Amino acid sequence: MVSRPRRLGKAGRRWLLLFHRWAGIAAGLFFALWIGSGLVMLYVPFPALTEAERLSRLAPIAWDQVAVAPDAALRAGGLAGVPAAFGLEMRGDEPVYRIAGHDGTRVTVSARTGARLGPLTPADALRVAAGGAPAAQAEQVARDQWTVTARYDPLRPFLKVALGDAAGTELYVSAVTGEIALDTTRFERGWNWVGSVAHWIYLTPLRARPELWRTILLWLSGFAALGALSGGAIGIWRLRLRRRYAAGAVTPYRGLARWHHLLGLAGGLGLSTFIVSGWISMNPNRWFSATSPPVALRAAYAGTPPALGLDPHRLRDGAMPDTRTLRFAAIGGRWWIVAETADGLRTVAADGATALDARSIATAAADGFADGPLRSIRPLYAYDAYWYPHGADPRPLPVLRLRFGDAAATWLHVDPRDGTILQRLDRSGRINRWLFDAAHRLDLPGLTGNRPLHDTAQWVLNLLAAGIAVTGIVAGWRRLRRTLSA
């Protein structure tokens, strides 16, 4: 008589085999989709407008046309409190003040007249983005494939300007503010359909509903992860290195199933790691905090500065030749002027008293952590395990790392040149760095600074995973066809 534990064990193994078989049939195509699209994403990221690209499309500030003081522009903007962002730059041939509130509200004020500017027309967008290029065309877009995420909401609707150039460049100009928010090329758009869009299942009707999209991805990737893990368990269970099968084989399978088993043993750990970390990227149960600083922290960091008190005709004194934007940054209850060109930036105090230094930045940041003191201030002159480049994002150096003794053990990475908080990394964020960035992106010490080695590792692991997926799809199709024809 067979004992109860043996019966349960036998039944458990049978159900494990059945689950893996049908999970593979159900999710096999998604495995192949994620693997192939992930390789594309190594070389073609999702379209975004970098700061360098944004500055390159701005004309130098026409100082002789700036007749309105920053304080007057703030009053005309009508936003309560200290703005989240405030700066002077050109909109086409007109200097304007751009003001952003902490709630996402955006306002544009003319630096010539002090009037709050209204929405752009298509003709305005052509002047701003295309400079009157005869082949350019503009159309209004509320939301499309490349502007689907919520971060673009304060700027909607857009006027999409097709430049008609050889690269097929399209610029998205905010009808609300007149700023260029995104640029795409034909090459980026084409490859992203088989890259990021496929990988993230980033279809506009679905992605426009963030919680629905997140829920679907959580369940789909979670189910796929269970399928991959069950395959790993079966692969180890059916492997025999000592008491081998007939003819000295280490696997009981033949033909395609043999290849699936052997490839699973070679690449199953990598595939399971990719899938499980992809599930983690959806932040199940909200385990991980965002790396962007929350509104309360940014407000405390800014403080409550007095009026700028700057003469509009003296703004040029704080600038550099070829200045493209002049930002007014509130840090620690004081105003700082940040002049940016296409090649660099310079920061000076609005009152001309002192220079921005690490101690001023740290003192301002500490105001956002009433429950924990500042533990350390450390300048980083080289990348390390928590501040490192990823793909097309080089990340600036040097940076300041501020460590606080709050309950979340928060670190801030701050640009010492202008005081911008680049990243908030608490305990959960540092855990996520290893569970997702390291496991999914292979952002590992020794690989992040060596692009050829990093890409080689990605290709090896993904090709092994592709072998598992393809053999599984073919075997699953054969099984399904036999079942349906029976």
XYZ file of C-alpha atoms in Angstrom:
486
model
C 0.000 0.000 0.000
C 1.380 3.402 -1.035
C 1.807 5.800 1.879
C -0.117 9.055 2.056
C 3.028 11.272 1.711
C 4.068 9.384 -1.429
C 0.593 9.727 -2.937
C 0.584 13.449 -2.191
C 4.081 13.826 -3.612
C 3.137 12.016 -6.790
C -0.028 14.077 -7.190
C 1.922 17.282 -6.527
C 4.480 16.446 -9.212
C 1.712 15.660 -11.691
C -0.036 18.962 -11.008
C 3.296 20.783 -11.298
C 3.850 19.232 -14.732
C 0.332 20.083 -15.843
C 0.590 23.656 -14.581
C 3.914 24.234 -16.324
C 2.639 22.741 -19.569
C -0.487 24.869 -19.758
C 1.141 27.978 -18.312
C 3.765 27.675 -21.037
C 1.074 27.338 -23.703
C -0.764 30.388 -22.325
C 2.264 32.618 -21.721
C 4.844 31.312 -24.199
C 4.235 34.011 -26.784
C 4.594 36.681 -24.089
C 7.973 35.206 -23.109
C 9.150 35.466 -26.719
C 7.697 38.986 -27.007
C 9.422 40.227 -23.847
C 12.776 38.693 -24.803
C 12.874 40.064 -28.354
C 11.559 43.516 -27.422
C 13.969 43.717 -24.474
C 16.922 43.333 -26.830
C 15.578 46.151 -29.009
C 15.281 48.367 -25.929
C 19.004 48.002 -25.277
C 19.622 50.253 -28.261
C 16.422 52.256 -28.838
C 14.846 53.670 -25.651
C 11.348 55.092 -25.444
C 11.233 58.590 -26.984
C 12.015 61.407 -24.575
C 13.263 64.961 -24.839
C 16.591 65.233 -23.039
C 17.671 68.487 -21.438
C 20.468 68.814 -23.990
C 17.967 68.413 -26.856
C 15.596 70.914 -25.274
C 18.320 73.534 -24.864
C 19.593 72.995 -28.402
C 16.146 73.921 -29.764
C 15.953 77.168 -27.775
C 17.268 80.428 -29.115
C 19.575 82.496 -26.855
C 17.576 84.875 -24.666
C 16.916 88.216 -26.357
C 17.833 90.412 -23.383
C 16.892 93.677 -25.079
C 13.261 92.488 -25.165
C 13.018 91.560 -21.456
C 11.009 94.389 -19.882
C 9.166 92.574 -17.056
C 10.741 91.750 -13.686
C 10.551 88.164 -12.333
C 8.434 89.289 -9.350
C 5.902 90.910 -11.683
C 5.777 87.719 -13.761
C 5.042 85.662 -10.649
C 2.188 87.983 -9.716
C 0.781 87.797 -13.252
C 0.996 83.995 -13.147
C -1.348 83.947 -10.174
C -0.056 80.699 -8.655
C -0.095 80.470 -4.875
C 3.115 79.915 -2.933
C 6.643 79.278 -4.140
C 6.597 77.748 -7.643
C 7.983 74.287 -8.301
C 9.804 75.680 -11.339
C 10.328 79.224 -12.581
C 12.469 80.395 -15.474
C 13.026 82.741 -18.388
C 13.588 81.512 -21.952
C 12.485 82.125 -25.521
C 9.203 80.981 -27.063
C 9.905 81.427 -30.736
C 11.108 85.024 -30.989
C 9.553 86.178 -27.693
C 11.119 85.931 -24.218
C 8.701 84.370 -21.718
C 8.598 83.373 -18.073
C 7.527 79.770 -17.486
C 6.003 79.018 -14.076
C 4.970 75.608 -12.728
C 3.018 75.023 -9.533
C 3.454 72.053 -7.215
C 0.040 70.793 -8.358
C 1.247 70.601 -11.972
C -0.382 73.839 -13.162
C 1.641 75.577 -15.900
C 1.561 79.278 -16.733
C 3.435 81.309 -19.354
C 3.910 85.082 -18.973
C 5.309 87.397 -21.636
C 8.595 89.017 -20.598
C 7.806 91.844 -23.023
C 4.375 92.862 -21.745
C 3.767 90.952 -18.499
C 0.566 89.449 -19.918
C -0.395 85.880 -19.203
C -0.274 84.114 -22.552
C -3.113 81.934 -23.798
C -3.156 78.710 -25.780
C -1.115 78.344 -28.953
C -2.637 78.041 -32.401
C -1.220 75.685 -35.059
C 0.368 78.697 -36.743
C 2.038 79.644 -33.434
C 3.363 76.116 -33.033
C 4.881 76.186 -36.516
C 6.713 79.413 -35.670
C 7.954 78.034 -32.325
C 9.030 74.584 -33.470
C 9.694 74.812 -37.192
C 10.905 78.372 -37.653
C 8.665 78.749 -40.672
C 10.016 75.677 -42.521
C 7.830 75.369 -45.643
C 7.364 71.583 -45.391
C 6.301 71.614 -41.722
C 2.746 70.747 -40.707
C 0.917 70.950 -37.383
C -2.006 68.969 -35.985
C -3.607 68.933 -32.543
C -3.127 65.786 -30.458
C -4.679 65.239 -27.041
C -2.949 61.930 -26.327
C -1.126 59.465 -28.548
C 1.314 56.561 -28.357
C 4.303 58.706 -27.386
C 2.547 61.088 -24.963
C 0.366 58.536 -23.214
C 1.795 58.787 -19.680
C 0.357 60.999 -16.948
C 3.476 63.175 -16.698
C 2.342 64.937 -19.876
C -1.129 65.742 -18.508
C -0.361 69.351 -17.424
C 0.826 70.121 -20.967
C -2.127 68.718 -22.932
C -3.292 69.194 -25.602
C -0.297 69.157 -27.917
C 0.335 70.549 -31.346
C 2.373 67.909 -33.139
C 4.661 69.566 -35.655
C 6.031 67.329 -38.420
C 9.141 69.049 -39.739
C 9.153 67.197 -43.045
C 12.877 66.471 -42.782
C 14.705 63.310 -43.865
C 14.596 61.880 -40.305
C 10.823 62.243 -40.066
C 11.127 64.416 -36.940
C 7.965 65.274 -35.055
C 7.919 67.823 -32.226
C 5.194 67.966 -29.595
C 4.498 71.563 -28.591
C 2.287 72.155 -25.560
C -0.724 74.225 -26.538
C -0.884 75.346 -22.898
C 2.644 76.708 -22.496
C 4.221 76.752 -25.946
C 7.198 74.644 -24.855
C 8.528 71.697 -26.798
C 7.832 68.657 -24.601
C 8.946 65.767 -26.823
C 10.715 64.972 -30.065
C 10.538 61.723 -32.001
C 12.015 60.477 -35.260
C 10.777 57.876 -37.737
C 13.570 55.543 -36.589
C 12.548 55.836 -32.912
C 8.855 55.407 -33.593
C 9.338 52.374 -35.826
C 11.677 50.482 -33.536
C 9.670 51.304 -30.423
C 6.672 49.416 -31.785
C 8.766 46.247 -31.537
C 10.675 47.507 -28.502
C 9.182 49.439 -25.591
C 5.557 49.338 -26.777
C 5.634 45.553 -27.131
C 7.683 45.015 -23.963
C 5.493 47.115 -21.709
C 2.238 46.323 -23.578
C 2.075 50.082 -23.982
C -1.001 50.351 -26.188
C -2.525 53.808 -25.853
C -6.136 52.825 -24.904
C -4.777 50.573 -22.135
C -1.885 52.754 -20.905
C -4.201 55.765 -20.707
C -5.846 53.943 -17.766
C -2.836 53.581 -15.441
C -4.392 51.385 -12.758
C -6.020 49.026 -15.266
C -2.727 48.746 -17.185
C -0.789 48.115 -13.971
C -3.255 45.477 -12.765
C -3.150 43.590 -16.062
C 0.667 43.670 -16.162
C 0.894 42.528 -12.537
C -1.319 39.496 -13.097
C 0.172 38.629 -16.473
C 3.794 38.880 -15.371
C 2.989 37.139 -12.076
C 1.397 34.207 -13.907
C 4.351 34.058 -16.305
C 6.783 34.111 -13.373
C 5.032 31.105 -11.812
C 5.272 29.321 -15.160
C 9.008 29.995 -15.369
C 9.657 28.974 -11.757
C 7.659 25.762 -12.155
C 9.775 24.940 -15.209
C 12.943 25.462 -13.211
C 11.696 23.133 -10.481
C 10.780 20.437 -13.020
C 14.093 20.833 -14.827
C 16.078 20.180 -11.659
C 13.779 17.364 -10.561
C 14.056 15.489 -13.883
C 17.848 15.973 -14.170
C 19.997 12.961 -13.317
C 23.748 13.319 -13.111
C 24.448 10.101 -11.177
C 21.713 7.477 -11.669
C 21.282 8.398 -15.296
C 18.548 7.420 -17.686
C 18.945 4.871 -20.515
C 22.099 5.223 -22.609
C 23.623 7.523 -19.974
C 21.265 10.415 -20.679
C 20.832 13.110 -18.030
C 17.284 13.873 -19.223
C 14.346 11.531 -19.830
C 13.106 13.574 -22.783
C 13.716 13.129 -26.498
C 13.653 15.426 -29.498
C 12.345 18.944 -28.952
C 11.486 18.266 -25.302
C 15.123 17.299 -24.704
C 16.303 20.647 -26.071
C 13.705 22.466 -23.976
C 14.918 20.686 -20.829
C 18.639 21.278 -21.498
C 18.150 24.918 -22.515
C 16.003 25.371 -19.411
C 18.828 24.064 -17.239
C 21.305 26.403 -18.931
C 19.169 29.524 -19.083
C 16.237 28.917 -16.757
C 17.714 30.882 -13.878
C 18.254 33.899 -16.131
C 14.759 33.649 -17.634
C 13.119 33.275 -14.219
C 15.116 36.219 -12.911
C 14.051 38.406 -15.846
C 10.378 37.507 -15.455
C 10.210 37.775 -11.653
C 12.069 41.112 -11.668
C 9.727 42.334 -14.417
C 6.816 41.540 -12.107
C 8.607 43.427 -9.316
C 8.943 46.453 -11.621
C 5.149 46.843 -11.419
C 5.579 47.528 -7.695
C 3.216 44.890 -6.285
C 1.402 46.004 -3.138
C 3.234 49.368 -3.422
C 6.281 47.903 -1.714
C 8.717 50.448 -3.163
C 8.744 54.222 -2.875
C 9.150 56.495 -5.885
C 12.635 57.839 -6.532
C 11.362 61.335 -7.345
C 11.126 63.670 -4.341
C 7.534 64.116 -3.072
C 5.833 67.502 -3.140
C 6.222 68.034 0.618
C 9.972 67.476 0.456
C 10.392 69.801 -2.519
C 8.358 72.501 -0.782
C 10.369 72.199 2.432
C 13.623 72.264 0.428
C 12.570 75.473 -1.331
C 11.511 77.239 1.865
C 9.772 80.617 1.693
C 12.089 83.089 0.003
C 11.357 86.823 -0.136
C 10.731 88.677 -3.385
C 13.545 88.418 -5.917
C 13.810 92.185 -6.279
C 15.619 91.951 -9.622
C 15.611 94.695 -12.242
C 14.631 93.117 -15.580
C 17.378 95.066 -17.337
C 20.017 93.615 -14.986
C 19.066 89.940 -15.426
C 21.784 89.613 -18.018
C 24.366 90.241 -15.279
C 23.731 86.760 -13.848
C 23.844 85.074 -17.236
C 26.527 83.768 -19.556
C 27.049 84.336 -23.272
C 24.552 82.268 -25.299
C 22.308 81.653 -22.260
C 19.287 79.600 -23.362
C 17.366 79.597 -20.075
C 17.624 81.511 -16.825
C 16.132 79.543 -13.943
C 15.173 80.999 -10.572
C 15.601 78.226 -8.025
C 14.306 78.519 -4.458
C 16.614 76.637 -2.058
C 16.584 77.048 1.689
C 14.452 80.200 1.659
C 16.706 82.003 -0.828
C 16.604 82.589 -4.563
C 19.410 81.371 -6.785
C 19.887 82.211 -10.464
C 20.880 79.313 -12.705
C 22.065 80.283 -16.183
C 22.130 77.430 -18.702
C 23.727 77.303 -22.126
C 23.897 74.376 -24.529
C 27.281 73.514 -22.968
C 26.932 74.076 -19.222
C 25.452 76.108 -16.375
C 26.382 78.564 -13.646
C 24.598 79.313 -10.365
C 24.776 82.573 -8.393
C 22.753 83.904 -5.470
C 20.058 86.375 -6.474
C 21.314 88.742 -3.768
C 24.931 88.228 -4.838
C 26.004 87.403 -1.281
C 27.262 83.832 -1.374
C 27.847 80.899 -3.672
C 25.793 77.710 -3.545
C 27.745 75.088 -1.626
C 27.236 71.645 -0.099
C 26.416 73.021 3.343
C 23.689 75.338 2.003
C 22.149 72.454 0.066
C 22.297 70.094 3.053
C 20.770 72.666 5.423
C 17.867 73.245 3.017
C 17.301 69.511 2.509
C 17.291 68.864 6.262
C 14.143 71.005 6.549
C 12.257 68.186 4.842
C 13.248 65.601 7.475
C 11.830 66.677 10.805
C 11.854 63.046 12.007
C 15.505 62.322 11.262
C 18.786 64.249 11.387
C 21.279 64.607 8.564
C 23.798 61.786 9.030
C 26.371 62.563 6.368
C 27.249 64.656 3.326
C 29.370 62.859 0.767
C 30.451 64.153 -2.647
C 30.658 61.420 -5.297
C 33.223 61.954 -8.032
C 32.805 58.468 -9.511
C 29.864 56.113 -10.001
C 29.130 53.487 -7.374
C 26.524 50.794 -6.709
C 23.690 53.293 -6.121
C 24.588 56.138 -8.484
C 25.492 54.848 -11.906
C 24.682 55.382 -15.602
C 22.019 53.355 -17.355
C 21.752 53.143 -21.138
C 21.358 56.584 -22.677
C 21.112 58.209 -19.228
C 24.718 59.078 -18.256
C 23.815 60.759 -14.921
C 25.923 63.749 -13.894
C 29.050 63.765 -11.764
C 29.915 64.960 -9.242
C 26.812 64.630 -7.054
C 26.171 65.065 -3.362
C 24.817 62.127 -1.383
C 22.920 63.256 1.705
C 22.012 60.520 4.182
C 19.295 61.058 6.773
C 18.349 59.230 9.946
C 14.598 59.175 9.296
C 12.485 56.022 9.590
C 12.887 55.275 5.870
C 16.698 55.802 5.992
C 16.488 58.211 3.042
C 19.350 59.201 0.758
C 19.188 62.194 -1.570
C 21.383 62.622 -4.624
C 21.705 66.329 -5.399
C 23.420 68.153 -8.269
C 25.881 70.493 -6.501
C 25.946 72.872 -9.473
C 22.350 74.066 -9.126
C 20.920 72.228 -6.105
C 18.491 70.059 -8.084
C 17.375 66.941 -6.173
C 18.070 64.241 -8.754
C 16.937 61.200 -6.804
C 15.319 60.178 -3.535
C 16.405 56.695 -2.495
C 15.013 55.259 0.721
C 15.481 51.745 2.126
C 12.830 50.280 -0.177
C 14.373 52.010 -3.181
C 17.780 50.536 -2.419
C 16.218 47.082 -2.170
C 14.417 47.641 -5.474
C 17.730 48.653 -7.026
C 18.937 45.059 -6.557
C 15.642 43.271 -7.165
C 14.878 45.129 -10.402
C 17.764 47.199 -11.765
C 20.384 44.541 -11.071
C 18.231 41.518 -11.890
C 16.324 42.878 -14.904
C 18.610 45.454 -16.460
C 21.867 43.805 -15.362
C 22.931 47.054 -13.713
C 25.669 45.299 -11.803
C 29.077 46.509 -10.610
C 31.546 45.759 -13.391
C 28.835 45.895 -16.074
C 27.308 49.373 -15.733
C 30.506 51.116 -16.781
C 31.378 48.634 -19.530
C 28.775 48.787 -22.306
C 30.252 45.997 -24.508
C 30.439 43.582 -21.569
C 26.971 44.571 -20.356
C 25.426 44.019 -23.792
C 27.233 40.714 -24.245
C 25.803 39.446 -20.962
C 22.329 40.583 -22.011
C 22.575 38.848 -25.380
C 23.837 35.565 -23.912
C 21.099 35.396 -21.275
C 18.366 36.511 -23.664
C 19.380 34.069 -26.411
C 19.272 31.205 -23.915
C 15.872 32.453 -22.758
C 14.745 32.703 -26.392
C 15.728 29.063 -26.921
C 13.593 28.064 -23.945
C 10.657 30.138 -25.180
C 10.771 28.951 -28.805
C 11.098 25.241 -27.948
C 8.329 25.653 -25.400
C 6.029 27.386 -27.904
C 6.548 24.679 -30.532
C 6.062 21.868 -28.005
C 2.997 23.607 -26.599
C 1.503 24.082 -30.061
C 1.990 20.390 -30.841
C 0.348 19.414 -27.547
C -2.528 21.831 -28.099
C -3.093 20.570 -31.639
C -3.206 16.953 -30.457
C -5.628 17.876 -27.675
C -7.967 19.768 -29.995
C -7.940 17.026 -32.631
C -8.568 14.219 -30.139
